[in-house]
Short mmCIF file of C-alpha atoms in Angstrom, two decimals:
data_model
loop_
_atom_site.label_atom_id
_atom_site.label_comp_id
_atom_site.label_asym_id
_atom_site.label_seq_id
_atom_site.Cartn_x
_atom_site.Cartn_y
_atom_site.Cartn_z
CA UNK A 1 0.00 0.01 -0.10
CA UNK A 2 1.41 3.49 -0.77
CA UNK A 3 2.50 5.51 1.85
CA UNK A 4 0.50 8.62 2.24
CA UNK A 5 2.07 11.79 3.13
CA UNK A 6 0.03 14.83 5.30
CA UNK A 7 1.19 17.69 5.99
CA UNK A 8 -0.21 20.01 8.84
CA UNK A 9 0.84 23.49 9.28
CA UNK A 10 -0.62 23.98 12.63
CA UNK A 11 -1.18 28.07 12.63
CA UNK A 12 -2.62 29.75 15.82
CA UNK A 13 -5.18 31.29 13.49
CA UNK A 14 -5.63 28.82 10.55
CA UNK A 15 -4.73 25.12 10.34
CA UNK A 16 -3.81 24.52 6.79
CA UNK A 17 -3.58 20.48 6.18
CA UNK A 18 -3.34 18.39 3.10
CA UNK A 19 -2.11 15.32 1.38
CA UNK A 20 0.84 15.11 -1.32
CA UNK A 21 -1.31 14.07 -3.85
CA UNK A 22 1.52 14.47 -6.13
CA UNK A 23 -0.43 17.09 -8.39
CA UNK A 24 0.92 20.67 -8.74
CA UNK A 25 -2.86 22.01 -8.47
CA UNK A 26 -3.20 20.50 -4.81
CA UNK A 27 -4.05 23.45 -2.28
CA UNK A 28 -4.59 22.82 1.48
CA UNK A 29 -7.65 22.75 3.31
CA UNK A 30 -8.07 25.97 5.62
CA UNK A 31 -9.53 25.18 9.24
CA UNK A 32 -10.18 27.98 11.79
CA UNK A 33 -7.88 26.62 14.74
CA UNK A 34 -10.90 27.36 17.43
CA UNK A 35 -13.64 26.34 19.24
CA UNK A 36 -16.55 28.76 18.88
CA UNK A 37 -19.65 29.76 21.00
CA UNK A 38 -22.45 31.83 19.36
CA UNK A 39 -24.53 33.75 21.55
CA UNK A 40 -27.36 31.39 21.30
CA UNK A 41 -25.19 28.93 23.16
CA UNK A 42 -23.96 26.30 20.28
CA UNK A 43 -20.35 25.25 20.25
CA UNK A 44 -18.73 24.80 16.89
CA UNK A 45 -15.56 23.14 15.91
CA UNK A 46 -13.46 24.78 13.32
CA UNK A 47 -15.15 26.24 10.23
CA UNK A 48 -18.60 25.11 11.46
CA UNK A 49 -19.65 28.23 12.70
CA UNK A 50 -19.51 29.76 9.30
CA UNK A 51 -22.32 27.73 7.98
CA UNK A 52 -24.11 27.52 11.16
CA UNK A 53 -24.90 31.17 11.76
CA UNK A 54 -25.53 34.22 9.95
CA UNK A 55 -25.31 36.63 13.23
CA UNK A 56 -21.60 36.90 14.04
CA UNK A 57 -22.20 39.25 16.85
CA UNK A 58 -21.18 38.09 20.54
CA UNK A 59 -19.23 34.91 19.15
CA UNK A 60 -16.64 33.85 21.32
CA UNK A 61 -13.37 32.26 20.32
CA UNK A 62 -11.17 29.78 21.97
CA UNK A 63 -7.78 29.04 20.71
CA UNK A 64 -5.34 26.18 21.70
CA UNK A 65 -2.20 28.70 21.21
CA UNK A 66 -1.50 31.03 23.91
CA UNK A 67 1.12 33.44 23.50
CA UNK A 68 2.22 31.61 20.25
CA UNK A 69 2.49 28.19 22.19
CA UNK A 70 0.26 25.44 21.70
CA UNK A 71 -1.09 24.96 25.60
CA UNK A 72 -4.18 23.49 25.26
CA UNK A 73 -4.72 20.10 23.57
CA UNK A 74 -7.97 19.45 25.01
CA UNK A 75 -8.77 22.44 22.70
CA UNK A 76 -6.75 21.36 19.70
CA UNK A 77 -7.68 17.64 19.68
CA UNK A 78 -11.30 18.06 18.39
CA UNK A 79 -9.71 20.53 16.15
CA UNK A 80 -7.52 17.79 14.64
CA UNK A 81 -10.32 15.41 14.46
CA UNK A 82 -12.47 17.46 12.61
CA UNK A 83 -9.78 18.61 10.44
CA UNK A 84 -8.86 14.78 9.47
CA UNK A 85 -12.63 14.08 8.76
CA UNK A 86 -12.67 17.12 6.47
CA UNK A 87 -9.57 16.13 4.53
CA UNK A 88 -10.83 12.65 3.67
CA UNK A 89 -14.32 12.73 3.16
CA UNK A 90 -14.42 9.77 0.66
CA UNK A 91 -11.67 7.36 2.29
CA UNK A 92 -10.68 6.78 5.98
CA UNK A 93 -7.34 8.09 6.99
CA UNK A 94 -5.08 4.91 8.26
CA UNK A 95 -2.68 6.48 10.26
CA UNK A 96 -0.31 3.38 10.44
CA UNK A 97 0.32 4.32 6.58
CA UNK A 98 0.54 8.08 7.11
CA UNK A 99 3.89 10.30 7.41
CA UNK A 100 2.86 13.46 8.71
CA UNK A 101 5.04 16.74 8.95
CA UNK A 102 3.93 19.25 11.29
CA UNK A 103 4.80 22.54 12.30
CA UNK A 104 5.34 24.20 15.60
CA UNK A 105 6.60 27.40 16.89
CA UNK A 106 10.29 28.03 17.47
CA UNK A 107 11.56 27.98 20.98
CA UNK A 108 8.68 25.91 21.83
CA UNK A 109 8.60 24.62 25.48
CA UNK A 110 10.02 21.12 25.47
CA UNK A 111 6.98 19.83 27.77
CA UNK A 112 4.69 21.23 25.29
CA UNK A 113 6.39 19.62 22.25
CA UNK A 114 6.73 16.21 23.99
CA UNK A 115 2.83 16.58 24.61
CA UNK A 116 2.21 16.98 20.79
CA UNK A 117 4.52 13.78 20.22
CA UNK A 118 2.47 11.56 22.31
CA UNK A 119 -0.93 12.92 20.77
CA UNK A 120 1.11 12.30 17.48
CA UNK A 121 2.25 8.65 17.90
CA UNK A 122 -0.06 7.72 21.12
CA UNK A 123 -3.42 8.93 20.31
CA UNK A 124 -3.27 8.98 16.51
CA UNK A 125 -0.57 6.37 15.77
CA UNK A 126 0.85 7.97 12.66
CA UNK A 127 3.76 5.74 11.35
CA UNK A 128 6.40 8.52 10.70
CA UNK A 129 6.49 11.84 11.72
CA UNK A 130 8.67 15.19 10.95
CA UNK A 131 8.35 18.21 13.20
CA UNK A 132 9.69 21.62 12.49
CA UNK A 133 8.92 25.52 12.73
CA UNK A 134 7.04 26.81 9.74
CA UNK A 135 9.48 29.04 8.47
CA UNK A 136 11.99 26.36 7.78
CA UNK A 137 9.95 24.91 5.00
CA UNK A 138 9.79 28.26 3.28
CA UNK A 139 13.05 27.73 1.43
CA UNK A 140 11.34 24.61 -0.22
CA UNK A 141 8.32 26.48 -1.36
CA UNK A 142 9.93 29.57 -3.35
CA UNK A 143 11.39 29.63 -6.76
CA UNK A 144 15.12 28.89 -6.89
CA UNK A 145 15.43 31.09 -9.76
CA UNK A 146 14.59 34.33 -7.79
CA UNK A 147 15.20 33.38 -4.09
CA UNK A 148 18.97 31.82 -3.37
CA UNK A 149 17.49 29.14 -1.21
CA UNK A 150 20.77 28.50 0.45
CA UNK A 151 20.73 31.82 2.27
CA UNK A 152 17.23 33.38 2.89
CA UNK A 153 15.99 35.38 5.59
CA UNK A 154 12.48 34.28 6.21
CA UNK A 155 10.07 36.95 8.06
CA UNK A 156 7.13 34.79 8.96
CA UNK A 157 4.34 37.34 9.70
CA UNK A 158 1.80 35.37 11.68
CA UNK A 159 -1.25 36.19 13.89
CA UNK A 160 0.55 35.73 17.29
CA UNK A 161 3.85 37.10 16.76
CA UNK A 162 6.44 37.53 13.76
CA UNK A 163 9.36 35.52 13.45
CA UNK A 164 12.95 36.34 12.00
CA UNK A 165 14.64 33.06 10.75
CA UNK A 166 17.81 32.90 8.99
CA UNK A 167 18.03 29.73 6.81
CA UNK A 168 21.53 28.58 5.83
CA UNK A 169 22.02 25.83 3.65
CA UNK A 170 18.41 25.08 4.11
CA UNK A 171 19.14 25.06 7.89
CA UNK A 172 17.91 27.17 10.83
CA UNK A 173 20.68 29.17 12.10
CA UNK A 174 19.54 29.33 15.51
CA UNK A 175 22.01 32.05 16.90
CA UNK A 176 19.96 34.39 14.34
CA UNK A 177 16.26 33.86 15.30
CA UNK A 178 14.30 36.36 16.68
CA UNK A 179 10.74 37.30 17.81
CA UNK A 180 8.44 40.33 17.64
CA UNK A 181 5.18 39.49 19.77
CA UNK A 182 3.00 41.83 17.29
CA UNK A 183 0.82 40.03 15.03
CA UNK A 184 -2.67 39.80 13.85
CA UNK A 185 -4.17 39.33 17.10
CA UNK A 186 -2.56 42.41 18.85
CA UNK A 187 -3.37 44.40 15.59
CA UNK A 188 -7.33 43.20 16.09
CA UNK A 189 -6.96 44.26 20.10
CA UNK A 190 -5.50 47.60 19.06
CA UNK A 191 -8.15 48.25 16.60
CA UNK A 192 -10.91 47.16 19.07
CA UNK A 193 -9.67 49.60 21.76
CA UNK A 194 -9.32 52.51 19.43
CA UNK A 195 -12.92 51.92 17.55
CA UNK A 196 -14.64 51.18 20.68
CA UNK A 197 -13.48 54.13 22.47
CA UNK A 198 -13.77 56.65 19.49
CA UNK A 199 -16.85 55.46 17.77
CA UNK A 200 -18.76 52.25 18.75
CA UNK A 201 -18.43 49.32 21.18
CA UNK A 202 -17.36 46.56 19.12
CA UNK A 203 -15.66 44.65 21.56
CA UNK A 204 -17.96 41.67 21.40
CA UNK A 205 -17.49 41.19 17.34
CA UNK A 206 -13.89 39.68 16.77
CA UNK A 207 -14.95 38.78 13.38
CA UNK A 208 -16.11 42.38 12.60
CA UNK A 209 -12.85 43.81 13.74
CA UNK A 210 -10.78 41.45 11.59
CA UNK A 211 -13.06 42.15 8.58
CA UNK A 212 -12.52 45.95 9.32
CA UNK A 213 -8.50 45.75 10.02
CA UNK A 214 -8.31 43.31 6.76
CA UNK A 215 -10.56 45.22 4.41
CA UNK A 216 -9.01 49.04 5.69
CA UNK A 217 -5.57 48.95 7.22
CA UNK A 218 -2.33 49.59 5.72
CA UNK A 219 1.09 50.37 6.27
CA UNK A 220 2.23 54.07 5.69
CA UNK A 221 5.58 54.59 3.44
CA UNK A 222 6.02 57.73 5.69
CA UNK A 223 3.87 57.89 8.73
CA UNK A 224 4.59 61.48 9.64
CA UNK A 225 3.48 62.74 6.35
CA UNK A 226 0.74 60.36 6.04
CA UNK A 227 -0.86 61.39 9.62
CA UNK A 228 -0.27 64.97 8.48
CA UNK A 229 -2.64 64.35 5.57
CA UNK A 230 -5.01 61.78 7.32
CA UNK A 231 -8.48 63.55 6.14
CA UNK A 232 -7.12 62.31 2.27
CA UNK A 233 -7.37 58.66 3.83
CA UNK A 234 -10.93 58.37 5.18
CA UNK A 235 -12.28 55.17 4.49
CA UNK A 236 -16.14 54.42 5.27
CA UNK A 237 -16.87 51.13 6.58
CA UNK A 238 -20.62 50.08 6.32
CA UNK A 239 -21.56 48.07 9.86
CA UNK A 240 -23.41 45.34 9.47
CA UNK A 241 -27.21 45.52 10.21
CA UNK A 242 -27.77 41.70 9.25
CA UNK A 243 -30.52 42.36 6.70
CA UNK A 244 -28.14 43.68 3.79
CA UNK A 245 -24.89 42.78 4.77
CA UNK A 246 -23.56 40.42 8.22
CA UNK A 247 -20.00 41.17 7.70
CA UNK A 248 -20.31 44.77 6.71
CA UNK A 249 -18.02 46.13 3.87
CA UNK A 250 -16.30 49.52 2.73
CA UNK A 251 -18.19 52.04 1.16
CA UNK A 252 -17.13 52.98 -2.42
CA UNK A 253 -17.99 55.55 -5.17
CA UNK A 254 -19.53 52.37 -6.77
CA UNK A 255 -21.89 51.06 -3.90
CA UNK A 256 -25.07 51.27 -4.40
CA UNK A 257 -27.56 53.44 -2.45
CA UNK A 258 -27.49 52.11 1.46
CA UNK A 259 -30.59 53.01 3.50
CA UNK A 260 -30.33 56.37 5.82
CA UNK A 261 -30.33 54.35 9.20
CA UNK A 262 -27.07 52.65 8.08
CA UNK A 263 -24.48 52.82 10.87
CA UNK A 264 -21.00 53.78 8.93
CA UNK A 265 -17.86 53.88 10.76
CA UNK A 266 -15.38 56.58 9.16
CA UNK A 267 -11.45 55.56 10.08
CA UNK A 268 -8.96 58.31 9.49
CA UNK A 269 -5.52 57.65 11.15
CA UNK A 270 -6.81 54.15 12.66
CA UNK A 271 -6.15 52.53 9.22
CA UNK A 272 -2.52 53.33 9.40
CA UNK A 273 -1.40 53.99 13.03
CA UNK A 274 -2.54 50.50 14.08
CA UNK A 275 -0.06 48.41 11.79
CA UNK A 276 2.50 50.83 12.79
CA UNK A 277 3.16 49.05 15.67
CA UNK A 278 5.33 46.76 13.81
CA UNK A 279 8.03 49.79 13.42
CA UNK A 280 7.05 51.68 16.69
CA UNK A 281 5.83 49.19 19.30
CA UNK A 282 5.37 51.90 21.79
CA UNK A 283 1.97 52.59 20.08
CA UNK A 284 0.97 49.70 21.95
CA UNK A 285 1.40 51.40 25.54
CA UNK A 286 0.06 54.79 24.18
CA UNK A 287 -3.44 53.07 23.76
CA UNK A 288 -3.39 51.88 27.19
CA UNK A 289 -4.59 53.97 30.22
CA UNK A 290 -2.16 52.18 32.90
CA UNK A 291 0.93 52.33 30.68
CA UNK A 292 0.47 55.76 28.38
CA UNK A 293 1.32 57.80 31.46
CA UNK A 294 4.08 55.65 32.70
CA UNK A 295 7.72 57.11 31.94
CA UNK A 296 9.38 54.34 32.82
CA UNK A 297 7.34 52.01 30.10
CA UNK A 298 7.58 54.94 27.53
CA UNK A 299 11.37 55.24 27.60
CA UNK A 300 12.10 51.96 27.45
CA UNK A 301 14.09 50.55 24.71
CA UNK A 302 11.76 48.61 22.65
CA UNK A 303 12.99 46.81 19.47
CA UNK A 304 10.74 47.08 16.31
CA UNK A 305 10.69 44.91 13.17
CA UNK A 306 13.83 46.52 11.74
CA UNK A 307 15.85 46.35 14.84
CA UNK A 308 15.30 42.81 15.03
CA UNK A 309 15.84 41.86 11.64
CA UNK A 310 19.19 43.85 11.58
CA UNK A 311 20.30 42.08 14.58
CA UNK A 312 19.12 38.87 13.33
CA UNK A 313 21.26 39.27 10.25
CA UNK A 314 24.22 40.72 12.35
CA UNK A 315 24.29 37.43 14.31
CA UNK A 316 25.06 35.48 11.57
CA UNK A 317 28.41 34.74 9.79
CA UNK A 318 29.92 37.67 8.42
CA UNK A 319 30.03 36.05 4.83
CA UNK A 320 26.54 35.42 4.49
CA UNK A 321 24.81 38.85 5.71
CA UNK A 322 25.10 40.60 2.40
CA UNK A 323 23.29 37.43 0.89
CA UNK A 324 20.44 37.33 3.53
CA UNK A 325 19.60 40.91 3.09
CA UNK A 326 19.08 40.13 -0.75
CA UNK A 327 16.75 36.95 0.14
CA UNK A 328 14.38 38.19 2.35
CA UNK A 329 11.06 35.94 1.98
CA UNK A 330 8.11 37.72 3.85
CA UNK A 331 5.00 34.95 4.36
CA UNK A 332 2.77 34.87 6.87
CA UNK A 333 -1.15 36.42 6.80
CA UNK A 334 0.06 39.49 8.38
CA UNK A 335 2.32 39.89 5.30
CA UNK A 336 -1.05 40.69 3.21
CA UNK A 337 -0.82 44.15 4.78
CA UNK A 338 -0.70 46.69 2.04
CA UNK A 339 2.69 48.46 1.93
CA UNK A 340 4.15 45.83 3.91
CA UNK A 341 6.98 45.04 1.47
CA UNK A 342 7.68 48.91 0.51
CA UNK A 343 8.14 50.23 4.23
CA UNK A 344 10.07 47.00 5.07
CA UNK A 345 12.84 47.86 2.31
CA UNK A 346 12.86 51.61 2.94
CA UNK A 347 13.46 51.19 6.62
CA UNK A 348 16.19 48.15 6.04
CA UNK A 349 17.68 50.37 3.62
CA UNK A 350 18.43 53.17 6.09
CA UNK A 351 20.20 50.69 8.56
CA UNK A 352 22.12 48.12 6.49
CA UNK A 353 25.22 49.17 4.74
CA UNK A 354 25.01 51.28 1.58
CA UNK A 355 26.69 48.55 -0.70
CA UNK A 356 24.29 45.91 0.62
CA UNK A 357 21.50 45.30 -1.72
CA UNK A 358 18.03 44.85 -0.01
CA UNK A 359 15.20 42.71 -1.62
CA UNK A 360 12.36 41.12 -0.25
CA UNK A 361 10.44 38.51 -1.71
CA UNK A 362 6.46 38.66 -1.08
CA UNK A 363 4.89 37.16 -4.05
CA UNK A 364 5.68 33.50 -4.66
CA UNK A 365 4.32 32.22 -7.83
CA UNK A 366 0.76 33.27 -6.96
CA UNK A 367 0.80 31.02 -3.48
CA UNK A 368 -0.84 32.93 -0.61
CA UNK A 369 1.48 34.20 1.91
CA UNK A 370 -0.12 32.04 4.75
CA UNK A 371 0.19 28.84 2.79
CA UNK A 372 4.01 29.14 2.00
CA UNK A 373 5.03 26.85 4.67
CA UNK A 374 2.41 24.17 3.70
CA UNK A 375 3.42 24.29 0.16
CA UNK A 376 7.54 23.92 1.32
CA UNK A 377 6.17 20.84 3.44
CA UNK A 378 4.44 19.27 0.62
CA UNK A 379 7.87 19.80 -1.53
CA UNK A 380 9.69 18.17 1.28
CA UNK A 381 8.00 15.01 1.04
CA UNK A 382 9.38 14.66 -2.50
CA UNK A 383 12.90 15.11 -1.00
CA UNK A 384 15.30 12.20 -0.39
CA UNK A 385 16.18 13.83 3.00
CA UNK A 386 12.97 13.26 4.41
CA UNK A 387 13.24 9.78 5.56
CA UNK A 388 16.59 10.34 7.24
CA UNK A 389 15.15 13.44 9.34
CA UNK A 390 11.79 11.76 10.52
CA UNK A 391 11.40 9.26 13.23
CA UNK A 392 8.99 6.40 13.10
CA UNK A 393 6.72 5.29 15.51
CA UNK A 394 8.78 2.16 16.28
CA UNK A 395 11.81 4.61 17.25
CA UNK A 396 9.65 6.49 19.19
CA UNK A 397 8.45 3.95 21.63
CA UNK A 398 11.75 2.07 21.42
CA UNK A 399 13.63 5.26 22.82
CA UNK A 400 11.28 7.24 24.85
CA UNK A 401 9.13 10.46 24.83
CA UNK A 402 12.16 12.79 24.74
CA UNK A 403 13.80 11.07 21.61
CA UNK A 404 11.57 13.59 19.44
CA UNK A 405 12.91 16.53 21.17
CA UNK A 406 16.69 15.39 20.87
CA UNK A 407 16.00 15.31 17.23
CA UNK A 408 13.55 18.06 16.16
CA UNK A 409 13.90 20.51 19.17
CA UNK A 410 15.94 23.80 19.04
CA UNK A 411 19.58 23.14 19.24
CA UNK A 412 20.48 24.78 22.93
CA UNK A 413 22.28 27.88 22.22
#
């Protein structure tokens, strides 16, 4: 019987899962990595809430990830069961004949990783297993004609945080790995606070907040100049009335006439000051009553995305540094924020030596940025090296629970 290869990119916002079917047209199944409870008390797993309710107001999300770490298998296990059911509606998956490639955050606490290994081998009984961080799979997904896959710097802008990962000869250079605790979740929280303070209380509408962020927010190429001209950046967001729209939308000149009693949210500087947290993290504290007036917090030397990227490059071997700056790969869902690439190039060019080339690759053969790691995992299953770096169920039970951590865990720095 032919071995099946399943790749699960276990993101804190969405799970991307799928088989390596051998076809170039295969795409991952995307499942919301959450259990939700709607206002009427119904519990939904994964994507179930999308088809079971037209009223997203008051929906509560419980996610298995906390601070970027997978901390709750009590929440994750039913979501995985749902995902595997959705993955194979026509045929039953035989775990004893499946090789699983799974992603987890960098520097995951060892005990949490060991919990994952136990679930994979003892609960599901997969026959072979490879666990790695998502960014390490990106070099296998990019076009080698445009990116030097031997020396690349992966910026993974995800939901929980943003990781900067140097990849040298397709291996993680652990001394250079850096983390910025700013991601889609934090931006949603900032947007919720600002809109609830200035306009309407939307604190119980997480889906609405996310929709507003994705449809209106952008990064300013020059923040101060954009702030001076903020009136030019007016966006009118039509709030859901649950008759004509359940999610809301941005009003444009082509929008048909809307009823006079429709609530419209007028956004100006909120559109670009919220994503600015990537480059000025102190914005986070300016929006909080307790920390806004605290001089200790205000004067703290906070590192932004640019600082961490430069620090990451400079911690790598000297000969590789210019190669890394010329082969930066931006991936992750938050990388879709308009102007992210242009702003990053502008900031890095100021900080890095003049004779270094700064090039950021943010389009990858039409692959969505949040699916890059999954496609890398699929391509890796076609490589000969996968069998050498995987662990079998037999190895696991022979050597014990710590064996996977020795093989897959980050190298002690």
